[in-house]
PDB file of C-alpha atoms in Angstrom:
ATOM      1  CA  MET S   7     132.566  73.638 155.219  1.00 44.00           C
ATOM      2  CA  ARG S   8     134.976  73.404 151.917  1.00 38.00           C
ATOM      3  CA  ALA S   9     135.767  69.752 152.815  1.00 43.00           C
ATOM      4  CA  LYS S  10     132.011  69.072 152.958  1.00 39.00           C
ATOM      5  CA  ALA S  11     131.130  70.185 149.619  1.00 39.00           C
ATOM      6  CA  VAL S  12     133.976  68.321 148.225  1.00 36.00           C
ATOM      7  CA  VAL S  13     133.006  64.977 149.752  1.00 37.00           C
ATOM      8  CA  ILE S  14     129.362  66.020 148.394  1.00 36.00           C
ATOM      9  CA  GLY S  15     130.636  66.664 145.163  1.00 39.00           C
ATOM     10  CA  VAL S  16     132.467  63.472 144.597  1.00 34.00           C
ATOM     11  CA  ALA S  17     129.810  61.417 145.907  1.00 41.00           C
ATOM     12  CA  LEU S  18     127.368  62.953 143.223  1.00 38.00           C
ATOM     13  CA  ALA S  19     130.086  62.040 140.801  1.00 38.00           C
ATOM     14  CA  ILE S  20     130.484  58.412 141.622  1.00 35.00           C
ATOM     15  CA  ALA S  21     126.571  58.185 141.820  1.00 39.00           C
ATOM     16  CA  ALA S  22     126.444  59.891 138.308  1.00 37.00           C
ATOM     17  CA  LEU S  23     129.108  56.918 137.102  1.00 34.00           C
ATOM     18  CA  THR S  24     127.312  53.844 138.740  1.00 34.00           C
ATOM     19  CA  SER S  25     123.953  54.714 137.840  1.00 36.00           C
ATOM     20  CA  GLY S  26     124.344  54.013 134.134  1.00 38.00           C
ATOM     21  CA  CYS S  27     122.276  57.108 133.849  1.00 44.00           C
ATOM     22  CA  GLN S  28     123.511  60.532 131.758  1.00 52.00           C
ATOM     23  CA  GLN S  29     124.748  62.966 133.806  1.00 62.00           C
ATOM     24  CA  VAL S  30     122.470  65.851 134.444  1.00 75.00           C
ATOM     25  CA  LEU S  31     123.962  68.929 133.675  1.00 78.00           C
ATOM     26  CA  GLN S  32     121.182  71.295 134.870  1.00 79.00           C
ATOM     27  CA  SER S  33     117.523  70.261 136.151  1.00 78.00           C
ATOM     28  CA  GLY S  34     114.412  71.892 136.526  1.00 76.00           C
ATOM     29  CA  LEU S  35     115.109  74.051 133.603  1.00 88.00           C
ATOM     30  CA  PRO S  36     112.901  77.439 133.398  1.00 89.00           C
ATOM     31  CA  ASP S  37     109.207  77.156 132.164  1.00 89.00           C
ATOM     32  CA  PRO S  38     108.383  78.709 128.665  1.00 93.00           C
ATOM     33  CA  GLN S  39     107.440  81.902 128.148  1.00 91.00           C
ATOM     34  CA  LEU S  40     103.446  81.823 127.849  1.00 95.00           C
ATOM     35  CA  THR S  41     101.038  83.812 125.720  1.00 96.00           C
ATOM     36  CA  GLU S  42      97.747  85.482 127.585  1.00 97.00           C
ATOM     37  CA  ARG S  43      95.719  82.672 125.912  1.00 96.00           C
ATOM     38  CA  ASP S  44      98.251  79.870 127.420  1.00 96.00           C
ATOM     39  CA  LYS S  45      97.731  81.794 130.684  1.00 95.00           C
ATOM     40  CA  LYS S  46      93.988  81.685 130.905  1.00 95.00           C
ATOM     41  CA  MET S  47      93.902  77.727 129.461  1.00 94.00           C
ATOM     42  CA  MET S  48      96.554  76.497 132.077  1.00 92.00           C
ATOM     43  CA  ALA S  49      94.761  78.085 134.786  1.00 93.00           C
ATOM     44  CA  LEU S  50      92.366  75.594 134.496  1.00 92.00           C
ATOM     45  CA  ALA S  51      94.209  72.371 134.061  1.00 88.00           C
ATOM     46  CA  GLU S  52      94.375  69.517 136.222  1.00 83.00           C
ATOM     47  CA  PRO S  53      95.901  69.592 139.269  1.00 87.00           C
ATOM     48  CA  ASP S  54      98.495  66.951 138.324  1.00 86.00           C
ATOM     49  CA  GLU S  55      99.822  69.535 135.500  1.00 85.00           C
ATOM     50  CA  TRP S  56     101.058  71.350 139.130  1.00 86.00           C
ATOM     51  CA  ARG S  57     101.534  68.515 141.371  1.00 88.00           C
ATOM     52  CA  ILE S  58     103.995  66.447 139.511  1.00 86.00           C
ATOM     53  CA  PRO S  59     107.454  67.632 139.499  1.00 84.00           C
ATOM     54  CA  THR S  60     109.249  68.898 136.642  1.00 83.00           C
ATOM     55  CA  VAL S  61     111.641  66.703 135.138  1.00 87.00           C
ATOM     56  CA  ARG S  62     112.794  68.688 131.877  1.00 93.00           C
ATOM     57  CA  LYS S  63     116.205  68.739 132.127  1.00 94.00           C
ATOM     58  CA  LEU S  64     119.622  69.469 130.002  1.00 96.00           C
ATOM     59  CA  VAL S  65     121.545  66.524 129.650  1.00 96.00           C
ATOM     60  CA  GLU S  66     124.921  65.046 128.233  1.00 97.00           C
ATOM     61  CA  TYR S  67     123.568  63.222 124.930  1.00 97.00           C
ATOM     62  CA  HIS S  68     125.726  61.890 122.227  1.00 97.00           C
ATOM     63  CA  THR S  69     124.231  61.266 118.915  1.00 98.00           C
ATOM     64  CA  ALA S  70     125.027  61.311 115.191  1.00 97.00           C
ATOM     65  CA  GLU S  71     121.706  63.284 114.765  1.00 98.00           C
ATOM     66  CA  LYS S  72     122.373  67.311 113.950  1.00 98.00           C
ATOM     67  CA  PRO S  73     121.499  69.733 116.805  1.00 98.00           C
ATOM     68  CA  GLY S  74     117.975  70.969 116.357  1.00 98.00           C
ATOM     69  CA  THR S  75     116.835  67.493 115.935  1.00 98.00           C
ATOM     70  CA  ILE S  76     113.675  65.724 117.850  1.00 98.00           C
ATOM     71  CA  ILE S  77     114.831  61.939 118.946  1.00 98.00           C
ATOM     72  CA  VAL S  78     111.959  60.249 120.832  1.00 96.00           C
ATOM     73  CA  ASP S  79     112.789  57.178 122.671  1.00 95.00           C
ATOM     74  CA  THR S  80     110.168  54.702 123.233  1.00 92.00           C
ATOM     75  CA  GLY S  81     111.856  52.664 125.622  1.00 91.00           C
ATOM     76  CA  PRO S  82     112.557  54.839 128.336  1.00 93.00           C
ATOM     77  CA  ARG S  83     109.868  57.108 127.030  1.00 95.00           C
ATOM     78  CA  ASN S  84     111.834  60.224 126.929  1.00 97.00           C
ATOM     79  CA  LEU S  85     111.937  63.097 124.155  1.00 97.00           C
ATOM     80  CA  TYR S  86     115.218  64.566 123.404  1.00 98.00           C
ATOM     81  CA  TYR S  87     115.701  67.661 121.549  1.00 98.00           C
ATOM     82  CA  VAL S  88     119.190  67.861 120.378  1.00 98.00           C
ATOM     83  CA  MET S  89     121.457  70.644 121.269  1.00 98.00           C
ATOM     84  CA  PRO S  90     125.081  71.810 120.228  1.00 97.00           C
ATOM     85  CA  GLY S  91     128.081  70.172 122.082  1.00 96.00           C
ATOM     86  CA  ASN S  92     126.976  66.475 122.829  1.00 97.00           C
ATOM     87  CA  LYS S  93     123.897  68.008 125.046  1.00 97.00           C
ATOM     88  CA  ALA S  94     120.144  67.780 124.721  1.00 98.00           C
ATOM     89  CA  ILE S  95     116.939  68.698 126.722  1.00 98.00           C
ATOM     90  CA  GLU S  96     115.357  65.703 127.781  1.00 97.00           C
ATOM     91  CA  TYR S  97     111.216  65.620 128.393  1.00 97.00           C
ATOM     92  CA  ARG S  98     109.424  62.832 129.885  1.00 96.00           C
ATOM     93  CA  VAL S  99     106.584  61.314 127.420  1.00 96.00           C
ATOM     94  CA  ALA S 100     103.702  58.954 127.041  1.00 94.00           C
ATOM     95  CA  THR S 101     104.188  56.746 124.253  1.00 91.00           C
ATOM     96  CA  GLY S 102     101.823  54.385 122.138  1.00 81.00           C
ATOM     97  CA  ALA S 103     100.354  51.282 123.496  1.00 76.00           C
ATOM     98  CA  GLU S 104     101.729  48.036 122.113  1.00 59.00           C
ATOM     99  CA  ALA S 105     100.769  47.606 118.573  1.00 50.00           C
ATOM    100  CA  TYR S 106      99.745  51.304 118.153  1.00 63.00           C
ATOM    101  CA  GLY S 107     103.380  53.069 118.533  1.00 72.00           C
ATOM    102  CA  TRP S 108     105.125  54.277 115.227  1.00 81.00           C
ATOM    103  CA  THR S 109     109.017  54.260 114.680  1.00 88.00           C
ATOM    104  CA  GLY S 110     110.865  55.767 112.057  1.00 93.00           C
ATOM    105  CA  ARG S 111     111.966  59.299 110.286  1.00 97.00           C
ATOM    106  CA  ALA S 112     109.850  62.319 109.771  1.00 97.00           C
ATOM    107  CA  ALA S 113     109.758  66.130 109.738  1.00 98.00           C
ATOM    108  CA  VAL S 114     107.356  68.621 111.599  1.00 98.00           C
ATOM    109  CA  GLY S 115     105.061  69.250 108.989  1.00 98.00           C
ATOM    110  CA  ALA S 116     102.618  71.721 110.576  1.00 98.00           C
ATOM    111  CA  MET S 117     102.436  73.461 113.861  1.00 98.00           C
ATOM    112  CA  LYS S 118      99.215  74.405 115.796  1.00 97.00           C
ATOM    113  CA  GLU S 119      98.573  76.128 119.237  1.00 98.00           C
ATOM    114  CA  TRP S 120      95.370  75.058 121.375  1.00 97.00           C
ATOM    115  CA  PRO S 121      94.638  72.641 118.311  1.00 96.00           C
ATOM    116  CA  THR S 122      91.193  71.230 117.757  1.00 92.00           C
ATOM    117  CA  TRP S 123      91.029  67.675 117.953  1.00 81.00           C
ATOM    118  CA  MET S 124      88.917  64.964 115.594  1.00 78.00           C
ATOM    119  CA  PRO S 125      89.138  61.254 116.598  1.00 73.00           C
ATOM    120  CA  THR S 126      90.728  59.222 113.766  1.00 73.00           C
ATOM    121  CA  ALA S 127      88.681  56.727 111.952  1.00 78.00           C
ATOM    122  CA  SER S 128      90.969  54.003 113.517  1.00 73.00           C
ATOM    123  CA  ILE S 129      90.156  55.287 117.018  1.00 75.00           C
ATOM    124  CA  MET S 130      86.398  55.462 116.134  1.00 77.00           C
ATOM    125  CA  GLU S 131      86.632  51.732 115.123  1.00 78.00           C
ATOM    126  CA  ARG S 132      88.470  50.804 118.192  1.00 76.00           C
ATOM    127  CA  TRP S 133      86.164  53.023 120.367  1.00 71.00           C
ATOM    128  CA  PRO S 134      82.738  53.212 118.929  1.00 78.00           C
ATOM    129  CA  GLU S 135      81.617  56.191 121.438  1.00 73.00           C
ATOM    130  CA  PHE S 136      83.721  58.421 119.476  1.00 67.00           C
ATOM    131  CA  LYS S 137      81.638  58.420 116.230  1.00 70.00           C
ATOM    132  CA  ALA S 138      79.577  61.083 118.055  1.00 77.00           C
ATOM    133  CA  TYR S 139      82.215  63.636 116.622  1.00 66.00           C
ATOM    134  CA  ILE S 140      81.006  62.848 113.154  1.00 76.00           C
ATOM    135  CA  ALA S 141      77.803  64.807 113.746  1.00 78.00           C
ATOM    136  CA  HIS S 142      79.520  66.977 116.910  1.00 75.00           C
ATOM    137  CA  GLY S 143      82.509  68.273 115.041  1.00 78.00           C
ATOM    138  CA  PRO S 144      86.222  68.862 116.207  1.00 83.00           C
ATOM    139  CA  LEU S 145      86.565  69.683 119.958  1.00 79.00           C
ATOM    140  CA  GLU S 146      87.830  73.022 119.977  1.00 88.00           C
ATOM    141  CA  GLY S 147      91.297  73.912 121.440  1.00 91.00           C
ATOM    142  CA  ARG S 148      91.181  74.413 125.115  1.00 90.00           C
ATOM    143  CA  TRP S 149      92.712  73.133 128.656  1.00 90.00           C
ATOM    144  CA  ASP S 150      90.764  69.894 128.355  1.00 89.00           C
ATOM    145  CA  ASN S 151      91.277  69.002 124.755  1.00 91.00           C
ATOM    146  CA  PRO S 152      93.191  65.785 124.128  1.00 90.00           C
ATOM    147  CA  LEU S 153      95.963  67.519 122.276  1.00 94.00           C
ATOM    148  CA  GLY S 154      96.646  70.151 124.673  1.00 95.00           C
ATOM    149  CA  ALA S 155      98.361  73.095 124.368  1.00 97.00           C
ATOM    150  CA  ARG S 156     100.589  72.496 121.090  1.00 98.00           C
ATOM    151  CA  ALA S 157     100.567  69.923 118.554  1.00 97.00           C
ATOM    152  CA  LEU S 158     103.629  69.020 115.688  1.00 98.00           C
ATOM    153  CA  TYR S 159     102.391  67.232 112.876  1.00 97.00           C
ATOM    154  CA  LEU S 160     104.687  64.659 111.577  1.00 97.00           C
ATOM    155  CA  PHE S 161     105.045  64.350 107.904  1.00 97.00           C
ATOM    156  CA  GLN S 162     107.236  61.989 105.660  1.00 97.00           C
ATOM    157  CA  GLY S 163     107.804  64.225 102.253  1.00 95.00           C
ATOM    158  CA  ASN S 164     104.124  65.482 101.756  1.00 94.00           C
ATOM    159  CA  ARG S 165     102.320  62.588 103.443  1.00 96.00           C
ATOM    160  CA  ASP S 166     100.695  63.404 107.136  1.00 95.00           C
ATOM    161  CA  THR S 167     101.748  60.229 108.861  1.00 92.00           C
ATOM    162  CA  LEU S 168      98.832  61.126 111.100  1.00 88.00           C
ATOM    163  CA  TYR S 169     101.132  60.953 114.284  1.00 92.00           C
ATOM    164  CA  ARG S 170     101.864  63.811 116.409  1.00 94.00           C
ATOM    165  CA  ILE S 171     103.865  65.153 119.259  1.00 97.00           C
ATOM    166  CA  HIS S 172     101.416  67.037 121.196  1.00 96.00           C
ATOM    167  CA  GLY S 173     100.103  67.959 124.927  1.00 96.00           C
ATOM    168  CA  THR S 174      97.515  65.847 127.115  1.00 94.00           C
ATOM    169  CA  ASN S 175      94.827  66.901 129.490  1.00 91.00           C
ATOM    170  CA  GLU S 176      96.125  63.604 131.546  1.00 91.00           C
ATOM    171  CA  PRO S 177      99.383  64.629 132.707  1.00 92.00           C
ATOM    172  CA  SER S 178      99.568  61.701 135.203  1.00 91.00           C
ATOM    173  CA  GLU S 179     100.208  59.231 132.544  1.00 92.00           C
ATOM    174  CA  ILE S 180     103.093  60.743 131.603  1.00 93.00           C
ATOM    175  CA  GLY S 181     105.887  57.927 131.354  1.00 93.00           C
ATOM    176  CA  GLN S 182     103.540  55.320 130.144  1.00 92.00           C
ATOM    177  CA  ALA S 183     102.385  53.280 127.306  1.00 89.00           C
ATOM    178  CA  VAL S 184      98.977  54.593 126.958  1.00 84.00           C
ATOM    179  CA  SER S 185      98.039  56.530 124.028  1.00 69.00           C
ATOM    180  CA  SER S 186      96.781  55.324 120.714  1.00 71.00           C
ATOM    181  CA  GLY S 187      99.980  55.965 118.822  1.00 77.00           C
ATOM    182  CA  CYS S 188     100.938  59.769 119.268  1.00 90.00           C
ATOM    183  CA  ILE S 189     103.739  61.139 121.667  1.00 95.00           C
ATOM    184  CA  ARG S 190     102.391  62.883 124.616  1.00 95.00           C
ATOM    185  CA  MET S 191     104.093  65.393 126.705  1.00 96.00           C
ATOM    186  CA  ARG S 192     103.064  67.704 129.450  1.00 95.00           C
ATOM    187  CA  ASP S 193     101.538  70.994 128.365  1.00 95.00           C
ATOM    188  CA  MET S 194     104.593  72.989 129.877  1.00 94.00           C
ATOM    189  CA  ASP S 195     106.718  70.682 128.280  1.00 96.00           C
ATOM    190  CA  VAL S 196     104.835  70.991 124.708  1.00 97.00           C
ATOM    191  CA  ILE S 197     104.954  74.609 124.937  1.00 97.00           C
ATOM    192  CA  ASP S 198     108.613  74.747 125.590  1.00 97.00           C
ATOM    193  CA  LEU S 199     109.430  72.005 122.671  1.00 98.00           C
ATOM    194  CA  TYR S 200     107.036  74.296 120.470  1.00 98.00           C
ATOM    195  CA  ASN S 201     109.400  77.358 120.819  1.00 97.00           C
ATOM    196  CA  ARG S 202     112.580  75.490 120.188  1.00 97.00           C
ATOM    197  CA  VAL S 203     111.164  73.987 116.681  1.00 98.00           C
ATOM    198  CA  HIS S 204     109.824  75.116 113.079  1.00 98.00           C
ATOM    199  CA  ILE S 205     108.550  73.575 110.218  1.00 98.00           C
ATOM    200  CA  GLY S 206     111.084  70.960 108.719  1.00 98.00           C
ATOM    201  CA  THR S 207     112.654  70.285 112.248  1.00 98.00           C
ATOM    202  CA  PRO S 208     113.865  66.485 111.710  1.00 98.00           C
ATOM    203  CA  VAL S 209     112.089  63.875 113.965  1.00 98.00           C
ATOM    204  CA  VAL S 210     113.620  60.422 114.680  1.00 97.00           C
ATOM    205  CA  VAL S 211     111.281  57.993 116.878  1.00 95.00           C
ATOM    206  CA  LYS S 212     112.980  54.895 117.871  1.00 93.00           C
TER     207      LYS S 212
END
């Protein structure tokens, strides 16, 4: 039995080295603590939220950025929350479709739980049907809101960039380039990230 375990361990190590991927230290990290409102809302979430396997994990991650920094890698569509000791929590995200993405440095300037959503002027220009919200007003914060369970608002100095890291009501689109420019996360993942950050947390999107 011991010999078999050693063989399996060696095989996994070789696979990690030859795959070109970062070695996973722990996969399937525990879900975050939910508020009572979270529990009620998540009970109404789309079935995909529960069918799609959780891929949040702790990985080896070498960067010059300080622990506590959020790094969004728009190529592979991963978000990293940098931890001490060359580690990071890796989350899968959806990024902006071509020509609608944003890259640069910012900081978390505001944080909201179950935020309201109002289409921006650019969204209404591209999709005129959303102009109904001018009379309707913002969509209340709930499980079917496009911003999902949490939103981190990205600022450069005192200027709102109008880009967000937020949840989604379409978890099946995580891992794709589909949004109008913001960074989408599954609701459980954005709740986990929200619980780790604060106003002023640095954000790098590359």
